[in-house]
XYZ file of C-alpha atoms in Angstrom:
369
model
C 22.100 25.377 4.548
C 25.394 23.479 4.502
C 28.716 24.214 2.897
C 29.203 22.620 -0.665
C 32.484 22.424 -2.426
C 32.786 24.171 -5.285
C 33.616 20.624 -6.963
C 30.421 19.272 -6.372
C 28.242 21.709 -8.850
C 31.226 21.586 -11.426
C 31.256 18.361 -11.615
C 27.345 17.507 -11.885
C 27.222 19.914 -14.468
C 29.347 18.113 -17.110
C 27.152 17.804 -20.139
C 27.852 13.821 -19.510
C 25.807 13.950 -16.167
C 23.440 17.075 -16.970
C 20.967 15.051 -18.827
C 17.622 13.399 -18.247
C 17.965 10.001 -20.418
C 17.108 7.034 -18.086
C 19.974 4.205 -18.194
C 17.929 1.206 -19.967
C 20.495 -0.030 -22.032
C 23.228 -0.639 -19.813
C 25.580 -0.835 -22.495
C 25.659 2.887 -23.181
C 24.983 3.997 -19.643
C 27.948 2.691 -17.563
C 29.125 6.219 -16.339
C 25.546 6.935 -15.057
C 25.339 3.489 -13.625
C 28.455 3.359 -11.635
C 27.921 6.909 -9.752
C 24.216 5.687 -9.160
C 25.872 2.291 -7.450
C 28.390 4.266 -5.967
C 25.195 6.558 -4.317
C 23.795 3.744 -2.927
C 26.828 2.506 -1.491
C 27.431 5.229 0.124
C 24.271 5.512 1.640
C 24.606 2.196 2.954
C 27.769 2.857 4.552
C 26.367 6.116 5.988
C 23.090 4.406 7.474
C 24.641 1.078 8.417
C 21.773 -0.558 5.944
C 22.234 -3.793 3.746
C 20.736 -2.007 0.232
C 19.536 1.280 -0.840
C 17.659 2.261 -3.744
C 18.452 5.574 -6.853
C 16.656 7.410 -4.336
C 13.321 9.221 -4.075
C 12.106 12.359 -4.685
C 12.119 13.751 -1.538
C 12.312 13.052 2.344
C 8.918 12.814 2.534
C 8.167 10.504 -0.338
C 10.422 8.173 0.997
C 8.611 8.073 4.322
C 5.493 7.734 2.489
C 7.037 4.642 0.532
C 8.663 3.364 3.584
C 4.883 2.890 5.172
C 3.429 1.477 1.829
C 6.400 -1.392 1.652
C 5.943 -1.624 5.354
C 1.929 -2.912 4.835
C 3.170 -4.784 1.781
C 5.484 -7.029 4.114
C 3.532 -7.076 7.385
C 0.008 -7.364 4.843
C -1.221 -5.148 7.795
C -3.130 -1.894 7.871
C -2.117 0.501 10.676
C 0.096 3.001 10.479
C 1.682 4.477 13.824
C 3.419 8.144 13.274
C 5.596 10.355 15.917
C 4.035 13.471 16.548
C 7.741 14.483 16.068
C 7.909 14.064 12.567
C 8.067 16.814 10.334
C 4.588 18.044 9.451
C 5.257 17.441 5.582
C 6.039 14.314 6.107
C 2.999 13.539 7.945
C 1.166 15.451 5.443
C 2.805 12.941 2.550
C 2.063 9.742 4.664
C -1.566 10.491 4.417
C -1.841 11.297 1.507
C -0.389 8.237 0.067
C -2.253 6.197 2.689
C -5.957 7.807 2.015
C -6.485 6.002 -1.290
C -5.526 2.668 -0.241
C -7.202 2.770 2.946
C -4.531 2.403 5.551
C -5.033 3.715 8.970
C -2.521 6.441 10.084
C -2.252 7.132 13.806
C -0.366 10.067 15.017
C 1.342 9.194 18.587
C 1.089 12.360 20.812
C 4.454 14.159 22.313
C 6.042 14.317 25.854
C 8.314 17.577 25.711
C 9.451 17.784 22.347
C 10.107 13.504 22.071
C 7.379 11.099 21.411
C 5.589 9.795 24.532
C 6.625 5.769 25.468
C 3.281 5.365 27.038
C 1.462 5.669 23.866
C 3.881 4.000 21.971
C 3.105 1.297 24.528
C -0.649 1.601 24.265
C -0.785 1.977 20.433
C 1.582 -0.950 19.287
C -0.374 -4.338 18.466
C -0.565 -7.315 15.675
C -2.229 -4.438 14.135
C 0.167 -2.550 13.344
C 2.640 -2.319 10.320
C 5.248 -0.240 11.235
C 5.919 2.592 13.876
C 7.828 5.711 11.605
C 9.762 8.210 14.155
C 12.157 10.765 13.308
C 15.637 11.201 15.431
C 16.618 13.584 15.552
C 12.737 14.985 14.875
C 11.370 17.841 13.986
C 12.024 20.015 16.763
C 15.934 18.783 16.804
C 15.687 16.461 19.687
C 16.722 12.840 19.594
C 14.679 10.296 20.600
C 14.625 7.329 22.824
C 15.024 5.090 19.674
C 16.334 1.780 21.396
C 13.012 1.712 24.141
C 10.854 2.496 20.488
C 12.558 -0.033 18.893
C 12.413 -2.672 21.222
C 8.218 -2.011 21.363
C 8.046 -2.180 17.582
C 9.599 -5.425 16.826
C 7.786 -6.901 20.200
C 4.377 -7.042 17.760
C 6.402 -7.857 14.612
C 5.945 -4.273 13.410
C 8.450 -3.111 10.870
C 10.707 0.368 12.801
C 11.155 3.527 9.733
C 13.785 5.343 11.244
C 14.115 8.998 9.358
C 17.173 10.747 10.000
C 19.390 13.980 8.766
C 22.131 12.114 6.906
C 24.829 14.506 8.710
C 24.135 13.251 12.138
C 25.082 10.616 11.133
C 28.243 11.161 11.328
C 28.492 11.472 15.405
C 25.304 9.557 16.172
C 23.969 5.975 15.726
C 22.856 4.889 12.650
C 19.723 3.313 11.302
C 21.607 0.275 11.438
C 23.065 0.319 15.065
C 19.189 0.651 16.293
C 17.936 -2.237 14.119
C 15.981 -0.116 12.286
C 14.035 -2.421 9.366
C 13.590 1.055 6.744
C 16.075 4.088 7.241
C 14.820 7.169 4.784
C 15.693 10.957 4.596
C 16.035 13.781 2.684
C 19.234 14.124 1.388
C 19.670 17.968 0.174
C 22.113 18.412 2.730
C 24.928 16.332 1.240
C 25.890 18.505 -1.396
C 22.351 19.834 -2.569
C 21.378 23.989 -2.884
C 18.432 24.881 -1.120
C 17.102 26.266 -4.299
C 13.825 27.907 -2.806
C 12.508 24.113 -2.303
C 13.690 21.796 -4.812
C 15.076 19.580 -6.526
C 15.915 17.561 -3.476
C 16.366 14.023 -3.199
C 15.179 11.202 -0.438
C 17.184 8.182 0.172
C 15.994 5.127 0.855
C 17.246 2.300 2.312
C 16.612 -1.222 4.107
C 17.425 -4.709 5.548
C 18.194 -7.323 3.008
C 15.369 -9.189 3.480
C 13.036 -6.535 2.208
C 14.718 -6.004 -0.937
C 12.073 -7.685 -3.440
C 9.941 -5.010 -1.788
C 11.814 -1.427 -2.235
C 10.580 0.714 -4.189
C 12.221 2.569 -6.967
C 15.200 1.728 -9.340
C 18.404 0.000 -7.837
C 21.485 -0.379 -9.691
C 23.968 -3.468 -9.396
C 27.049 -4.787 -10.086
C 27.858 -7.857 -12.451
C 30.049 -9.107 -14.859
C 30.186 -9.231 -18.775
C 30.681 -11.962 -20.924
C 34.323 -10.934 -21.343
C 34.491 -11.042 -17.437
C 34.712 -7.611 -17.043
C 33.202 -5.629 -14.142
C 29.596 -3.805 -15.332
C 26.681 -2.048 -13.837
C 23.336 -3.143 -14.972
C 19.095 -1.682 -13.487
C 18.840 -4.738 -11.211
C 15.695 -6.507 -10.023
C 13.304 -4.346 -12.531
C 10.195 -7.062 -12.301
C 9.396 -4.838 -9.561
C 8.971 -1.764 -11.257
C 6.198 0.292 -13.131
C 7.584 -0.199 -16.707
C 7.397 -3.742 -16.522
C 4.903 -4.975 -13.877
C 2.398 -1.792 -14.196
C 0.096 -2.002 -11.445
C 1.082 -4.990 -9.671
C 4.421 -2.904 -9.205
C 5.756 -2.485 -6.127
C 5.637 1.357 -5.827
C 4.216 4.064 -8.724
C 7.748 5.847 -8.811
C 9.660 4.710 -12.199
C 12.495 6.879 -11.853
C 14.824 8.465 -9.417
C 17.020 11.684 -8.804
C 20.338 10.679 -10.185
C 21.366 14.306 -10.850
C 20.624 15.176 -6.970
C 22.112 11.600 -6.069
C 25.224 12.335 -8.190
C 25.959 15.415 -5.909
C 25.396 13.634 -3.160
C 27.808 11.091 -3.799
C 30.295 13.725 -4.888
C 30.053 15.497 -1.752
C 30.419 12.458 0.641
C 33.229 11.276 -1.728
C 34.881 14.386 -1.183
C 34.578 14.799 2.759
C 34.655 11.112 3.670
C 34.417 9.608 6.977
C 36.456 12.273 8.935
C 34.745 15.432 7.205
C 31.058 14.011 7.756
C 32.045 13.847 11.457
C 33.857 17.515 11.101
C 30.946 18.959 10.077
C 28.331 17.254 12.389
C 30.700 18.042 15.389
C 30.553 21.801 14.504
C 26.690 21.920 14.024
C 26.192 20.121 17.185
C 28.784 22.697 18.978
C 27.694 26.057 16.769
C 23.928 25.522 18.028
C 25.013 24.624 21.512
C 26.724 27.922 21.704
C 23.187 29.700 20.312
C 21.409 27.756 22.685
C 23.398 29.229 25.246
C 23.390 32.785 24.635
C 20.150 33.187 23.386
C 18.890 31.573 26.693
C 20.709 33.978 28.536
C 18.659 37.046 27.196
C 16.251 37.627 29.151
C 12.443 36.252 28.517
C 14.231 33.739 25.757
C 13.807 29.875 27.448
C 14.463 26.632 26.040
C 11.347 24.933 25.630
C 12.289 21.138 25.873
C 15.006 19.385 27.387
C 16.245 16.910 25.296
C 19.101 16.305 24.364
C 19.116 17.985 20.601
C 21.807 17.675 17.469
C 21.739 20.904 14.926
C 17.778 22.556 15.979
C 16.183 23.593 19.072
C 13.330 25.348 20.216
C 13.242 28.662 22.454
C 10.308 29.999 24.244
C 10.063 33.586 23.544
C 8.796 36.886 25.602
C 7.090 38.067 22.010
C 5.566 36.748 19.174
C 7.806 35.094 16.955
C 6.389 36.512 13.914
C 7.608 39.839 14.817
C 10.778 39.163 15.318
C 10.916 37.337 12.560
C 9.828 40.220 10.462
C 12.148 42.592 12.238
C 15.682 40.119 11.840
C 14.533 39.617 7.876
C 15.014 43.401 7.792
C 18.468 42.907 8.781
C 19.398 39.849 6.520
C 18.768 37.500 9.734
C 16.632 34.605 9.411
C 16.063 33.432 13.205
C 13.951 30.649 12.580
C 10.234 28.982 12.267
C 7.752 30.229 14.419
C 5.835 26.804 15.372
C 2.210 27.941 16.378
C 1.374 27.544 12.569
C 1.863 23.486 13.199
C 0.632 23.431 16.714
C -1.346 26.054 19.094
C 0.093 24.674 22.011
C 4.015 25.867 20.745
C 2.688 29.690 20.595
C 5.170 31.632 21.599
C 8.166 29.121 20.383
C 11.059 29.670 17.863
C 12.688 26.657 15.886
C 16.054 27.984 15.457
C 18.639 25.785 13.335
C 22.297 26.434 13.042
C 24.944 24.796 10.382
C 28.411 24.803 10.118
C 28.396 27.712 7.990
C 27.397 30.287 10.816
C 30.383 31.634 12.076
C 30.968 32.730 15.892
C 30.461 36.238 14.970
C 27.123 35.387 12.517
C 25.408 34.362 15.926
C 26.803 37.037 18.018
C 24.702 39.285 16.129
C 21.630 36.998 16.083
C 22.233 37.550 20.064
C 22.442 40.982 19.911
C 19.480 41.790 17.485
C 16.882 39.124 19.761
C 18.712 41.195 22.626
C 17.682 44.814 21.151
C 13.985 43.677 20.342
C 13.263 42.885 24.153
């Protein structure tokens, strides 16, 4: 839940955007071209990739995709997953995976991060790629450089998923060496909307280009010399190479994209930081007073970006219930994804939440002990 400009929805919803015709003919479609190219560009500069695609349809489709180009390359069948990533992800990964009979292995936790040890134990010539989350699930950030280093000892391909705002005070997909970066990307500009539309990005190191799946626009030149945007490298997709294609999505999220590109054209390089620096220092300050009530602990201790987890003296569905009552959401209560976090809140806090927002937060968890 992030603040978006009011510039952003006015401007995706000019009737020249607001459509759903797909940009075959490149000589009518150079509006909807450009802001796609400009998308990608963008997410390139924000992940430190070489390419990126349109996009996906969500975070977790991208992952999914990620693993699928990631046998394609390696032409190997083993899939290794962080326990850290979010369950829907995982859910995705597998369900993609079933059908064309790829292993997935989920790598067990170590306080809130993935363990090394089983990374250790678990890589091998096996494997296709490793897919870990940082910052994961439950807001911590991983040991990415130890992971990464494992990974490309076997040859394995690294999928690095990350919230596009860290990005802005953390390393990037890039800086680790990471082969895929993906992520969902309805925090640059999107509404939550009750779950959707969203958008995934999607992007990798040059050398797997022939690979990626999904549309990508580029740049060229017409015969009068003038700069153009065209669909570039379409042998790959459904609509011409049907099942020998290299993924089974034929289109992309350009309106979600669009906004997306509006939004990080509007804050820029200085504003992505801004508002990374105050979610990092807004949930610190949670983190600190709601561990100062008494029964509430933190649960891990990793270092963490915009989420943590809090160990809690009663069942987090009631206070859940309780704080909805008075138009406070406190957070996801994560026994419902594993027994062994009963008892243990997910909180997140954004930018948005002012000082005095989580003052009360404080106070109401205070009251219900």
């Amino acid at each position: 839940d992030h603040f978006i400009p009011a510039a952003v929805d006015h401007i995706v919803s000019r009737s020249e955007y607001y459509t759903a015709y797909t940009p075959y003919q490149a000589e009518v479609s150079q509006g909807t071209l450009q802001a796609i190219y400009e998308f990608q560009s963008l997410i390139c500069e924000l992940t430190g990739m070489d390419v990126a695609n349109a996009s996906m349809y969500d975070g977790a489709t991208a992952v999914a995709e990620a693993a699928l180009l990631a046998h394609a390359e390696t032409r190997r069948n083993e899939i290794l997953v962080a326990g850290s990533v979010n369950p829907s992800y995982r859910e995705v990964l597998s369900t993609y995976c079933r059908s064309l009979r790829l292993k997935v292995r989920n790598l067990p936790l170590n306080e809130g991060l993935v363990d090394l040890e089983a990374v250790k134990k678990n890589v091998s010539e096996k494997v296709a790629c490793v897919i870990l989350q940082s910052p994961n699930f439950f807001g911590s950030i991983e040991n990415t450089d130890q992971i990464e280093s494992l990974t490309h000892s076997v040859g394995a391909l690294l999928v690095l998923a990350c919230a596009p705002i860290s990005l802005g005070i953390l390393k990037t997909p890039g800086e680790y060496n990471a082969d895929i970066a993906v992520g969902e990307g309805q925090a640059l500009g999107n509404n939550l909307s009750f779950g959707g539309p969203y958008l995934g990005y999607f992007a990798c190191k040059r050398n797997l280009i022939r690979r990626m799946p999904g549309r990508m626009v580029g740049a060229t030149t017409d015969t009068h010399r003038r700069r153009g945007f065209v669909l570039t490298l379409q042998t790959r997709e459904q609509h011409i190479r049907r099942e020998k294609a290299t993924s089974n999505i034929c289109t992309n999220q350009a309106l979600c994209a669009l906004a997306s590109c509006v939004y990080l054209s509007l804050l820029g390089k200085s504003g992505i930081k801004k508002v990374a620096f105050l979610c990092l220092q807004k949930s610190h300050y949670a983190f600190d007073e709601i561990t100062k009530i008494e029964g509430f602990k933190k649960r891990f201790d990793a270092p963490f970006f915009k989420e943590f987890v809090v160990k809690t003296p009663i069942p987090p569905k009631r206070i859940i219930r309780s704080l909805i009552k008075r138009n406070l959401f406190p957070g996801i209560d994560l026994a419902q994804f594993d027994r062994k976090l009963k008892n243990c809140l997910l909180v997140c806090v954004t930018e948005k939440r002012t000082k005095e927002e989580i003052d009360y937060l404080v106070d109401e968890l205070r009251r219900l002990i």
